[in-house]
CSV table of C-alpha atoms in Angstrom, one decimal:
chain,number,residue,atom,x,y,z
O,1,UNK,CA,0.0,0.0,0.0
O,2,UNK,CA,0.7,3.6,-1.2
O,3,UNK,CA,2.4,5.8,1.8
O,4,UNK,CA,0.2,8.6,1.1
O,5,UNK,CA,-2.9,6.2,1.2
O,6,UNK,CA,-2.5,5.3,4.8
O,7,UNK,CA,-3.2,8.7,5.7
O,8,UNK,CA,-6.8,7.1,7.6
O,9,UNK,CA,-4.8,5.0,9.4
O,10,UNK,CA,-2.8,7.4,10.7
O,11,UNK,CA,-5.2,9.2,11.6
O,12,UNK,CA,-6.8,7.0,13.5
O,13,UNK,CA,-3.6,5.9,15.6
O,14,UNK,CA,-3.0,9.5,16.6
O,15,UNK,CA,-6.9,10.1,17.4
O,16,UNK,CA,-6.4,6.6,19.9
O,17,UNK,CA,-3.0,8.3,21.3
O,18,UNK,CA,-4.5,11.2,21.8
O,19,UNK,CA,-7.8,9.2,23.9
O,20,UNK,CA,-10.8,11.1,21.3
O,21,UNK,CA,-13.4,9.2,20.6
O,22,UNK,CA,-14.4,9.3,16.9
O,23,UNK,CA,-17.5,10.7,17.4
O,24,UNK,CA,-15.6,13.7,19.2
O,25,UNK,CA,-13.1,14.3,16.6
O,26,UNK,CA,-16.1,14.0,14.3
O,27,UNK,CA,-17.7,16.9,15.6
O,28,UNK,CA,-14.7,19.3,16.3
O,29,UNK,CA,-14.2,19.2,12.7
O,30,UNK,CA,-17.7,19.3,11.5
O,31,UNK,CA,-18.3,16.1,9.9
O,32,UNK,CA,-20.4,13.2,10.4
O,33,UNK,CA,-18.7,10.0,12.6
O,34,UNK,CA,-19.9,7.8,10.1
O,35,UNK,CA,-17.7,10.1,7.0
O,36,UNK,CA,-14.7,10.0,9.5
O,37,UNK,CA,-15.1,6.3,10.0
O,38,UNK,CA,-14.1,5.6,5.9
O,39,UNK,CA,-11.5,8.2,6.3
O,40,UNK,CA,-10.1,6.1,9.1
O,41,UNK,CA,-10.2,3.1,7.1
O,42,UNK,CA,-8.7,4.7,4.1
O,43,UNK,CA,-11.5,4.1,2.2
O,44,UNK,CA,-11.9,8.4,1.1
O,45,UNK,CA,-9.1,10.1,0.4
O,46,UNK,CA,-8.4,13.6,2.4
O,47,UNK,CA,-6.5,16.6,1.5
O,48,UNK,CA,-6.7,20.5,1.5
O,49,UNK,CA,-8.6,22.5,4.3
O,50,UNK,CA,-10.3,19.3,6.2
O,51,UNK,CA,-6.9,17.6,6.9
O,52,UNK,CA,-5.5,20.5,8.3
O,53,UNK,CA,-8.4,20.4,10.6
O,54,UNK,CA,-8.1,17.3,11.3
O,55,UNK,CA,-3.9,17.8,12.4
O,56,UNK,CA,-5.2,20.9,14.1
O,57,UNK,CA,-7.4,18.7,16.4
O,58,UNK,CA,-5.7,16.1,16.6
O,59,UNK,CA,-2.1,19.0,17.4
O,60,UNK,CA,0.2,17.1,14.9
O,61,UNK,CA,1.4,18.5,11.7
O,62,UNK,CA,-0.4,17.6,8.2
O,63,UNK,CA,3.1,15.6,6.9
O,64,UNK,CA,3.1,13.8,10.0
O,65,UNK,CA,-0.5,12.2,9.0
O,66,UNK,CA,0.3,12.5,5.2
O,67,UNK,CA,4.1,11.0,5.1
O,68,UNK,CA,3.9,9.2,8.5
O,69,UNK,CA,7.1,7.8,10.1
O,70,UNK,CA,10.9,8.9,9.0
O,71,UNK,CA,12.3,7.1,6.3
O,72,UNK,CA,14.7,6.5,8.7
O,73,UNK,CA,12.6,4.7,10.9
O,74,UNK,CA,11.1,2.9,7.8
O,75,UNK,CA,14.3,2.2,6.8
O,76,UNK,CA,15.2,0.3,10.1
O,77,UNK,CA,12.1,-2.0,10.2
O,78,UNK,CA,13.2,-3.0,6.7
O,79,UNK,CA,16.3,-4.2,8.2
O,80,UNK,CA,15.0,-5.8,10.6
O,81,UNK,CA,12.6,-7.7,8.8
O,82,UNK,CA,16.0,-8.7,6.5
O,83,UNK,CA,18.0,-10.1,8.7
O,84,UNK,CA,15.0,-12.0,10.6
O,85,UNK,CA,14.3,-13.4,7.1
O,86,UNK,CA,10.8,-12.6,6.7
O,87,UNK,CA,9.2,-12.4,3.0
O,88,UNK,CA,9.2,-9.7,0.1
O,89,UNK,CA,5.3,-9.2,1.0
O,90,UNK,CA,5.8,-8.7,4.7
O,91,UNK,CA,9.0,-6.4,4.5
O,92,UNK,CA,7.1,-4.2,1.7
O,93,UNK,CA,4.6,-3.6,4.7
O,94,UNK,CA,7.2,-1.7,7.5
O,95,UNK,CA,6.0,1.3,6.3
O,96,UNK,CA,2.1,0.4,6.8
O,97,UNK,CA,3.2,-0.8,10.5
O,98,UNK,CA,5.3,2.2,11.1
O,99,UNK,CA,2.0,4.5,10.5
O,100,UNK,CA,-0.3,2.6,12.1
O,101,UNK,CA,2.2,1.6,15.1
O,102,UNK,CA,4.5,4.6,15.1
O,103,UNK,CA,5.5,4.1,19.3
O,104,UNK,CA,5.9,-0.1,18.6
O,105,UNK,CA,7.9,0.5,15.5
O,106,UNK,CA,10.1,3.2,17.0
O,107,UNK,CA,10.6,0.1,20.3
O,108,UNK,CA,11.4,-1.8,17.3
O,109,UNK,CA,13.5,-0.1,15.7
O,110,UNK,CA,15.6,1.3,19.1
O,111,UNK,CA,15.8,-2.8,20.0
O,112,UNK,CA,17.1,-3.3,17.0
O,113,UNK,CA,19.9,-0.5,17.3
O,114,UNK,CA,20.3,-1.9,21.1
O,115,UNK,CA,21.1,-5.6,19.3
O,116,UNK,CA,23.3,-4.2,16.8
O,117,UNK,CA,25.6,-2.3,19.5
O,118,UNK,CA,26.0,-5.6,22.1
O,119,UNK,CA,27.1,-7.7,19.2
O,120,UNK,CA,29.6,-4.9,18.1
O,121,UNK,CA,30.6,-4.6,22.0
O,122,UNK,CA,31.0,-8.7,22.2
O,123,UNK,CA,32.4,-9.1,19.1
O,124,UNK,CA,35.2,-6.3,20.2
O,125,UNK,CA,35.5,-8.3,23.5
O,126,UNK,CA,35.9,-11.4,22.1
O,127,UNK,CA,38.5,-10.4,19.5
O,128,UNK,CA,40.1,-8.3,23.3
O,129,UNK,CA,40.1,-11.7,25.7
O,130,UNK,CA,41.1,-14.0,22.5
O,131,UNK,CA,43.8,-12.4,20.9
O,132,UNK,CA,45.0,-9.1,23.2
O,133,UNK,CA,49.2,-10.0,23.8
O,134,UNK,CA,48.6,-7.6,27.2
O,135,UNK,CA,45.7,-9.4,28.1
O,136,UNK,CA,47.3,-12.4,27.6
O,137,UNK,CA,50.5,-11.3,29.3
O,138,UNK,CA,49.0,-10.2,32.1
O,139,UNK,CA,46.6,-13.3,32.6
O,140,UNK,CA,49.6,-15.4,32.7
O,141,UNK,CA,51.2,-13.4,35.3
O,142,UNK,CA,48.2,-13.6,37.5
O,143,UNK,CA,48.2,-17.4,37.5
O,144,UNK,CA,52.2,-17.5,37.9
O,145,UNK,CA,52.0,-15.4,40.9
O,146,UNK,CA,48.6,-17.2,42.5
O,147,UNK,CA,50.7,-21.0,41.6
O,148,UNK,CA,54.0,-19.4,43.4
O,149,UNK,CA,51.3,-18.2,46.5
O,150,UNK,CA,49.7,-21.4,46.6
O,151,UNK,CA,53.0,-23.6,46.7
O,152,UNK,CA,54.6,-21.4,49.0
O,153,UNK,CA,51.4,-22.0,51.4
O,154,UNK,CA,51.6,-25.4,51.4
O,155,UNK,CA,55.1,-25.5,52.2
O,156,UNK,CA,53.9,-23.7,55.1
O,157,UNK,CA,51.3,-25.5,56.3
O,158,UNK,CA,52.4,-28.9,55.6
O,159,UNK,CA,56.5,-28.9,57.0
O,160,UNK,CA,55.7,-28.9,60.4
O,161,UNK,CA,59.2,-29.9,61.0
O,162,UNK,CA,60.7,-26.1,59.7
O,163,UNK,CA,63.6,-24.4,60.8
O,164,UNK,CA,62.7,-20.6,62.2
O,165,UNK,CA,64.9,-19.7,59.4
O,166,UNK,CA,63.5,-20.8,56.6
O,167,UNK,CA,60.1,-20.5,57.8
O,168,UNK,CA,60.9,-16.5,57.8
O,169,UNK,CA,62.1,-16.7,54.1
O,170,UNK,CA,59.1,-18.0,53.2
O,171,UNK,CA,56.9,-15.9,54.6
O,172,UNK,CA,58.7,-13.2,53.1
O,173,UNK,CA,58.1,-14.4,49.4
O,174,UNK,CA,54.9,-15.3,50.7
O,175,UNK,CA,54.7,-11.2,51.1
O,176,UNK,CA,56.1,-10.4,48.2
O,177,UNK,CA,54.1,-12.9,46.0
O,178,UNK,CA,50.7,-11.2,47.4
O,179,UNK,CA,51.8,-7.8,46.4
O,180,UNK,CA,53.0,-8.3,42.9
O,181,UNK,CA,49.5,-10.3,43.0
O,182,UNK,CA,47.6,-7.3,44.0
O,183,UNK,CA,49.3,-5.0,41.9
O,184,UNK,CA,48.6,-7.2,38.8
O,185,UNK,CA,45.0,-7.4,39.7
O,186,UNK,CA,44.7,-3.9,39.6
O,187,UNK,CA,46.6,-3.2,36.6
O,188,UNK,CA,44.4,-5.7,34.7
O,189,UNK,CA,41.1,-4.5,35.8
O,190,UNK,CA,41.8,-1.0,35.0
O,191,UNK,CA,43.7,-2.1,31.4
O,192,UNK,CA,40.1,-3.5,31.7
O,193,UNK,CA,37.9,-0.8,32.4
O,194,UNK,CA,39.4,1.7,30.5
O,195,UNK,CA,37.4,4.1,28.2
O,196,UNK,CA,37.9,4.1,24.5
O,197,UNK,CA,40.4,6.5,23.9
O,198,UNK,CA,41.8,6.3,27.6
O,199,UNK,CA,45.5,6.9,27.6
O,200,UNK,CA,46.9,3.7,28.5
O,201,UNK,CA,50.0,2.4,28.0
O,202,UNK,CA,48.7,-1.4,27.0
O,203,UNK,CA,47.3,0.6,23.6
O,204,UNK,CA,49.1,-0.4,20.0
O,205,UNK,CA,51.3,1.9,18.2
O,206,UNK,CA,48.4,0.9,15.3
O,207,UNK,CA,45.5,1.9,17.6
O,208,UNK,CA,47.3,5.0,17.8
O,209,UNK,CA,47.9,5.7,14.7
O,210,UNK,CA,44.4,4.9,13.6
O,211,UNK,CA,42.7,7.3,16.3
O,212,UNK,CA,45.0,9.7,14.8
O,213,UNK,CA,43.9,9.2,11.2
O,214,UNK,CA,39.9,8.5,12.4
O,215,UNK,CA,40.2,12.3,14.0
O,216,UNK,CA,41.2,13.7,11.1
O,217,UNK,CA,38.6,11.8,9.2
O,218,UNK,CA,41.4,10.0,6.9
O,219,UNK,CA,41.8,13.1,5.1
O,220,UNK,CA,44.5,15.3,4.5
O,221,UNK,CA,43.9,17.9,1.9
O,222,UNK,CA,46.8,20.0,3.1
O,223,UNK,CA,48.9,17.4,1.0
O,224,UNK,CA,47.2,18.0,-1.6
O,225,UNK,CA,49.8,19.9,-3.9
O,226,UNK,CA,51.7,20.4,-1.4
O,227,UNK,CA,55.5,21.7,-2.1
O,228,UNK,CA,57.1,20.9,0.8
O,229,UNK,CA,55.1,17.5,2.3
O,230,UNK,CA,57.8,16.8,4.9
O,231,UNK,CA,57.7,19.9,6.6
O,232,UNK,CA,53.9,19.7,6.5
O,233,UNK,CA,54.3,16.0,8.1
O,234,UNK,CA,56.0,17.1,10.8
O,235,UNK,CA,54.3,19.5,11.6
O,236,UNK,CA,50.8,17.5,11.7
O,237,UNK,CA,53.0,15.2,14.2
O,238,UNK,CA,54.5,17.7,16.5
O,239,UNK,CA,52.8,17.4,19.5
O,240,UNK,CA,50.2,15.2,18.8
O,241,UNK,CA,48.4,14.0,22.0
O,242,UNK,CA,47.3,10.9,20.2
O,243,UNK,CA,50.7,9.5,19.0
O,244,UNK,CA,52.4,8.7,22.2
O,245,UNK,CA,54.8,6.7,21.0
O,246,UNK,CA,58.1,6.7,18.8
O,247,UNK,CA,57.0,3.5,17.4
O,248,UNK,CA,52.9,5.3,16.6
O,249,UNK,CA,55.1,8.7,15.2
O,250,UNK,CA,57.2,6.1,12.9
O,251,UNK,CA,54.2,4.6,10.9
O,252,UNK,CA,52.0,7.9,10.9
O,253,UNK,CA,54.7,9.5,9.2
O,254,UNK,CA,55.0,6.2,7.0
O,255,UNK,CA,51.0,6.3,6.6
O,256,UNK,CA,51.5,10.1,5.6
O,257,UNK,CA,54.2,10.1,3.3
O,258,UNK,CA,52.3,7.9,1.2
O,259,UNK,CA,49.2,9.9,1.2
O,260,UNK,CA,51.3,12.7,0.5
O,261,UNK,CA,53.5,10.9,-3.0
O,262,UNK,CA,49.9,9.4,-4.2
O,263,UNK,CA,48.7,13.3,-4.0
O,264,UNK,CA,51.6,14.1,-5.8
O,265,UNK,CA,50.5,11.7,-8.5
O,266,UNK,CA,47.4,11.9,-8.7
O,267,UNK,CA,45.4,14.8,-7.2
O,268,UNK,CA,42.0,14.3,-6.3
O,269,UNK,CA,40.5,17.2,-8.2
O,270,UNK,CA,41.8,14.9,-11.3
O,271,UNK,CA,40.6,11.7,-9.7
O,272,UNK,CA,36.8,13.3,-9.6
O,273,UNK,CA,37.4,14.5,-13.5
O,274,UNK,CA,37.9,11.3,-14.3
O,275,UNK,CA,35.1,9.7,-12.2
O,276,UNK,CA,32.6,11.8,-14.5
O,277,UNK,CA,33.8,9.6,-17.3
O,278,UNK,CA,34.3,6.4,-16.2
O,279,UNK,CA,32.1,5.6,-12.9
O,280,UNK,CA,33.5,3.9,-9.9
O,281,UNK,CA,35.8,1.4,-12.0
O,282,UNK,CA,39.5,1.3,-10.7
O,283,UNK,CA,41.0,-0.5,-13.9
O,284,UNK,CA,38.9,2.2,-16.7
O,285,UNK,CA,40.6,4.8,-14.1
O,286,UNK,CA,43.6,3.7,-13.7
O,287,UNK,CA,44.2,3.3,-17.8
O,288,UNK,CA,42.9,6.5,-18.3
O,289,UNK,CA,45.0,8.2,-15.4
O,290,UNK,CA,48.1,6.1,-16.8
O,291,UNK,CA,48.5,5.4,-13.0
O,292,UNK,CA,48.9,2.0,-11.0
O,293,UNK,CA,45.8,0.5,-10.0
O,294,UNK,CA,47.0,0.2,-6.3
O,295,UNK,CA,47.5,3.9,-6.3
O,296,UNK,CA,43.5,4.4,-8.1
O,297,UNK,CA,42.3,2.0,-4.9
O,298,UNK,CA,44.1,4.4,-2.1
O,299,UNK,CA,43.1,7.7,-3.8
O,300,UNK,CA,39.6,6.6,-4.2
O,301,UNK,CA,39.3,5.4,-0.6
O,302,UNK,CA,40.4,9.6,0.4
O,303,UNK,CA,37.2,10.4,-1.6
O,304,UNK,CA,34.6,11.2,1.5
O,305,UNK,CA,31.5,10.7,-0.8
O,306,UNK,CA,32.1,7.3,-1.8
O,307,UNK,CA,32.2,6.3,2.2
O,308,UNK,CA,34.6,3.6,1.0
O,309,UNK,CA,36.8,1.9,3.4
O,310,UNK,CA,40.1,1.0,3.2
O,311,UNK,CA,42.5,-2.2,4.3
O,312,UNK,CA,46.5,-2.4,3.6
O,313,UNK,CA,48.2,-5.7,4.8
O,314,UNK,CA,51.9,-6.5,3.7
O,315,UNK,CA,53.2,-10.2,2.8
O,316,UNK,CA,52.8,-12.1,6.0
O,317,UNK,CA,49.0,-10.7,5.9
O,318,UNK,CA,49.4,-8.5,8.8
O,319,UNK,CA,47.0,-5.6,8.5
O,320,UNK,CA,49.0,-2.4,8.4
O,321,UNK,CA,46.4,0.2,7.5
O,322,UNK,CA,42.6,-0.1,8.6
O,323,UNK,CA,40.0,2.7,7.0
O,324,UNK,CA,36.7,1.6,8.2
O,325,UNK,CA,33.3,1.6,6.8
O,326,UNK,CA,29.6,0.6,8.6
O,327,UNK,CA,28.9,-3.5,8.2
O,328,UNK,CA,32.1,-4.9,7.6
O,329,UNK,CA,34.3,-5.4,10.9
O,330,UNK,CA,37.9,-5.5,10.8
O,331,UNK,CA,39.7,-7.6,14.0
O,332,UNK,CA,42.3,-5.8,15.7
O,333,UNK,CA,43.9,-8.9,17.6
O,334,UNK,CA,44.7,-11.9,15.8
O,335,UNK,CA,44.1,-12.9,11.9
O,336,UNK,CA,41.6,-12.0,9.8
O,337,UNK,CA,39.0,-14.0,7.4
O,338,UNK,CA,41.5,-16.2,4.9
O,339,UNK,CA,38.3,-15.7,2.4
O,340,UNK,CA,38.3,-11.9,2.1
O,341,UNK,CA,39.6,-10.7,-1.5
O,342,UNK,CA,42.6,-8.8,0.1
O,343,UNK,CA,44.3,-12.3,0.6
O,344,UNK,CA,43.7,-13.4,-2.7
O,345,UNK,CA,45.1,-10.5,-4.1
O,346,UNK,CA,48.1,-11.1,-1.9
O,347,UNK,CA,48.5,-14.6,-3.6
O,348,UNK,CA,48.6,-13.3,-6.9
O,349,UNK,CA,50.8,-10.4,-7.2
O,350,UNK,CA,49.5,-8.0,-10.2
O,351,UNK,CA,45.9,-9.8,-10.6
O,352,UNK,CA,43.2,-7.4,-10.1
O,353,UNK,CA,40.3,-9.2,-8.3
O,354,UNK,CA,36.8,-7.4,-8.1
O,355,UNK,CA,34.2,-9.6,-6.0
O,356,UNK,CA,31.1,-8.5,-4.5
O,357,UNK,CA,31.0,-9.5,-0.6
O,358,UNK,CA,28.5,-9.8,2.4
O,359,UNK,CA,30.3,-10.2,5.8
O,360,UNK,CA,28.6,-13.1,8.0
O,361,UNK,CA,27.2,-10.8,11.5
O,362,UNK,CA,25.1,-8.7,12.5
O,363,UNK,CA,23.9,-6.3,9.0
O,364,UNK,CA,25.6,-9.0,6.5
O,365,UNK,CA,25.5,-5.6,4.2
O,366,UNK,CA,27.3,-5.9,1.1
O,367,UNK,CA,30.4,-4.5,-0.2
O,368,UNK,CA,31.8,-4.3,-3.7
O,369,UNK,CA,35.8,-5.0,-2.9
O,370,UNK,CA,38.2,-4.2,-5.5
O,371,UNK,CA,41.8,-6.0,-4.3
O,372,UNK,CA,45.4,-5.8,-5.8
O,373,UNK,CA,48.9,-6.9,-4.8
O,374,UNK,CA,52.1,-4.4,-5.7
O,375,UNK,CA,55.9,-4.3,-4.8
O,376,UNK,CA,56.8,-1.5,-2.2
O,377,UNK,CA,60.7,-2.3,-3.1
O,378,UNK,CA,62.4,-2.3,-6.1
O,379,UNK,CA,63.0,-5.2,-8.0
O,380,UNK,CA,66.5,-6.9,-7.9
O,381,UNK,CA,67.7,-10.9,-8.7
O,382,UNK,CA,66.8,-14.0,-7.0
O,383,UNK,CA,65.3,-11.9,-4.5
O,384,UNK,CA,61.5,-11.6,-4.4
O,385,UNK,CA,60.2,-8.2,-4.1
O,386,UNK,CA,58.1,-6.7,-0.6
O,387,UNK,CA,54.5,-6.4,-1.4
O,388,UNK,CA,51.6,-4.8,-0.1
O,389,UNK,CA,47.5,-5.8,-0.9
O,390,UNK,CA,44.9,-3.6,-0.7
O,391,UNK,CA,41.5,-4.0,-1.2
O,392,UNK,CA,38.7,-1.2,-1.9
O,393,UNK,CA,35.7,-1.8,0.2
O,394,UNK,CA,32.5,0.0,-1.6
O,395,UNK,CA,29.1,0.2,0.0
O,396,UNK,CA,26.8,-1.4,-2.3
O,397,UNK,CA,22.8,-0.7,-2.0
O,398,UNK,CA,20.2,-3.7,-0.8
O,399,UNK,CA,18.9,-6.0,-4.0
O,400,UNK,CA,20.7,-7.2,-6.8
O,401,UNK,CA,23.1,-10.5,-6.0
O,402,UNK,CA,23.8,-12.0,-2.6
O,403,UNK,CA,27.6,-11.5,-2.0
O,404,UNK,CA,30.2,-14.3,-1.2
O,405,UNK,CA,29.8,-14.3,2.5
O,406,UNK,CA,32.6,-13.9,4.2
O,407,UNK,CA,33.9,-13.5,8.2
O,408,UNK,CA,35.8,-11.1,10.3
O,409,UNK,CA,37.7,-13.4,12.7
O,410,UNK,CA,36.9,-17.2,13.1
O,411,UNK,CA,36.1,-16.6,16.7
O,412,UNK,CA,33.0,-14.6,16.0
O,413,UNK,CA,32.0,-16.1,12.5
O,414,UNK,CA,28.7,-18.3,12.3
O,415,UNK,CA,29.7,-20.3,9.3
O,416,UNK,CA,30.1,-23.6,10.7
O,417,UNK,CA,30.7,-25.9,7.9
O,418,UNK,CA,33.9,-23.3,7.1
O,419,UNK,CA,37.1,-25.0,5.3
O,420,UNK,CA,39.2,-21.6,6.3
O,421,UNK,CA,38.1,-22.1,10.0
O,422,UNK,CA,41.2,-22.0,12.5
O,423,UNK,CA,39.0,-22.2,15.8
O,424,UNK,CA,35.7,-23.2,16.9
O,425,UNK,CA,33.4,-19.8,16.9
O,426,UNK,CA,31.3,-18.8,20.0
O,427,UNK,CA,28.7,-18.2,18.0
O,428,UNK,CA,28.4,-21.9,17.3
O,429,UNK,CA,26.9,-24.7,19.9
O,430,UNK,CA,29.7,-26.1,20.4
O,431,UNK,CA,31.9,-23.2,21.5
């Protein structure tokens, strides 16, 4: 059904909420119940000076009977009603629902949102307790230090022949043990409880480096054309509370000069020309750019309206650069899905794979990923070059074809019947 032909219904809903009979909305307006009653039921249609009575009576305003809910909130129930799985005929209907059941379709919609936000949270955690090195670290001092208490306790209570001596030298690493046990305790529970974007020193020099590039919203348009990038570099990194480190300080400037010689190459301003022309296609750009298609992928990644995102990992498939974009998570401890088309890429040095993907999770929303492999070194003999993949991730509307699904991490992925699986997911029963 027509949005603008549930206008009745609407009405009606708001006359309930607002506890009129129909009878007494009727009359304030100056028509008959019975002529209200096939409005209500969308069986007349209404316009001009009688619906703005109607709003007037009813205190709402006209669109809000005529256009009913947001298309934002329509656009959430339609969501929903994807990833529950329910039909064509019933998800064509979330905008009949949200007019006739604006305060259940808004709980909806906010439980939804609610869902969508723990999953993120325990997908984060589980990535945290799984694969954190400090975490890890720490954990394992915790049960050195209790196994060192416990031993030197039963020394102590079990020797009952003792010397004084020895006794005393117990009880003092029996001291020592506890505090070093105390102090570890508290140093985990507060690496714990910290707030994103705490300053902590347990944080990554990549962490770093990404809150630094997140902040700035991955754009740098002071490099663009600029004559002299290093001073500008430096100068972006003086001081910066975010980089803490020498190690963070090393790869933004890395990060940056890169930025900075792809600007060189190819401004942006360019880029867009040549977009005009030839769509959203990295190997039609890159031929008629003359430029690398690696280079096509990074520049098209700084453009803000195509919200792409951006992943960088060199040859042993360690991410080194993360730009990311809504629906497709990205671990930041341990390794990442074997399946994605980045890793492909990186098994095939100079092939250009384009696949379309939907990540297995929460949204399962579907990206258009454009991946390619390049050397970072020059070549030389018998001495295989350093490369680097990247792969293009491209928001791609609902409809059309399903994408390859693929995972984030094998700890949180629900495929079960996986043949890249490295561990048993959480998600599955027998986790």
């Amino acid at each position: 059904m027509a949005r603008e032909a549930l206008t009745g219904s609407r009405i009606r809903e708001r006359r309930i909420m607002a506890s009129l009979k129909q009878a007494d909305l009727a009359r304030a307006i100056g028509i008959s119940a019975s002529y209200l009653n096939l409005i209500e039921h969308n069986k007349r249609r209404i316009g001009g000076k009688l619906l703005l009575d109607i709003a007037a009576a009813l205190e709402v305003e006209p669109q809000t009977l005529t256009e009913g809910a947001e298309a934002t909130l329509v656009a959430a129930l339609r969501e929903a009603a994807h990833e529950a799985g329910l039909s064509g005929a019933e998800a064509d209907r979330a905008d009949e629902f949200a007019g006739r059941f604006p305060g259940w379709a808004d709980v909806l919609a906010g439980t939804r949102r609610r869902l969508d936000a723990l999953e993120t949270t325990v997908e984060a955690l589980t990535d945290r307790l799984g694969h954190d090195p400090h975490l890890a670290a720490s954990i394992h001092e915790l049960l050195t230090t209790a196994a060192a208490i416990r031993s030197t306790a039963s020394i102590l209570a079990e020797t009952k022949t003792l010397q004084p001596e020895w006794r005393d030298r117990f009880h003092a690493n029996l001291n020592e043990d506890s505090d070093r046990l105390s102090a570890s305790a508290q140093n985990l529970v507060a690496y714990l409880d910290a707030e994103p974007g705490a300053e902590d020193a347990a944080s990554s020099p990549q962490e770093e480096v990404e809150a630094f590039l997140s902040a700035r919203d991955f754009s740098f348009e002071m490099l663009e054309g600029a004559a002299d990038t290093d001073a500008l570099i430096s100068g972006m990194l003086a001081d910066d509370p975010v980089l803490r480190t020498p190690a963070a300080l090393f790869i933004a400037r890395i990060v940056l000069r890169q930025i900075a010689r792809d600007a060189a190459q190819l401004p942006l301003a360019r880029l867009r020309a040549a977009l005009a022309v030839s769509g959203v296609d990295p190997v039609a750009l890159a031929r008629a750019l003359e430029q690398p298609v690696g280079r096509v992928l990074r520049r098209l990644a700084a453009l803000p309206e195509l919200e792409a995102g951006m992943i960088v990992c060199d040859r042993s498939g360690t991410v080194t650069f993360r730009k990311t974009v809504d629906g497709f998570s990205v671990p930041r401890h341990g390794a990442c899905c074997p399946l994605w088309p980045l890793f492909a890429a990186l098994g095939q040095p100079g092939t250009i794979i384009a696949q379309r993907v939907s990540q297995l999770g929460r949204a399962q929303a579907q990206f258009q990923c454009y991946a390619v492999s390049e050397p970072v070194t020059p070549q030389g003999y018998n001495a295989p070059p350093l490369v680097h993949a990247m792969m293009l991730l491209l928001p791609v509307p609902e409809g059309g074809t399903f994408g390859v699904p693929v995972g984030a991490t094998c700890r949180v992925c629900p495929h079960e019947n996986c043949s890249a699986r490295r561990e048993p997911s959480i998600l599955s029963a027998g986790a």
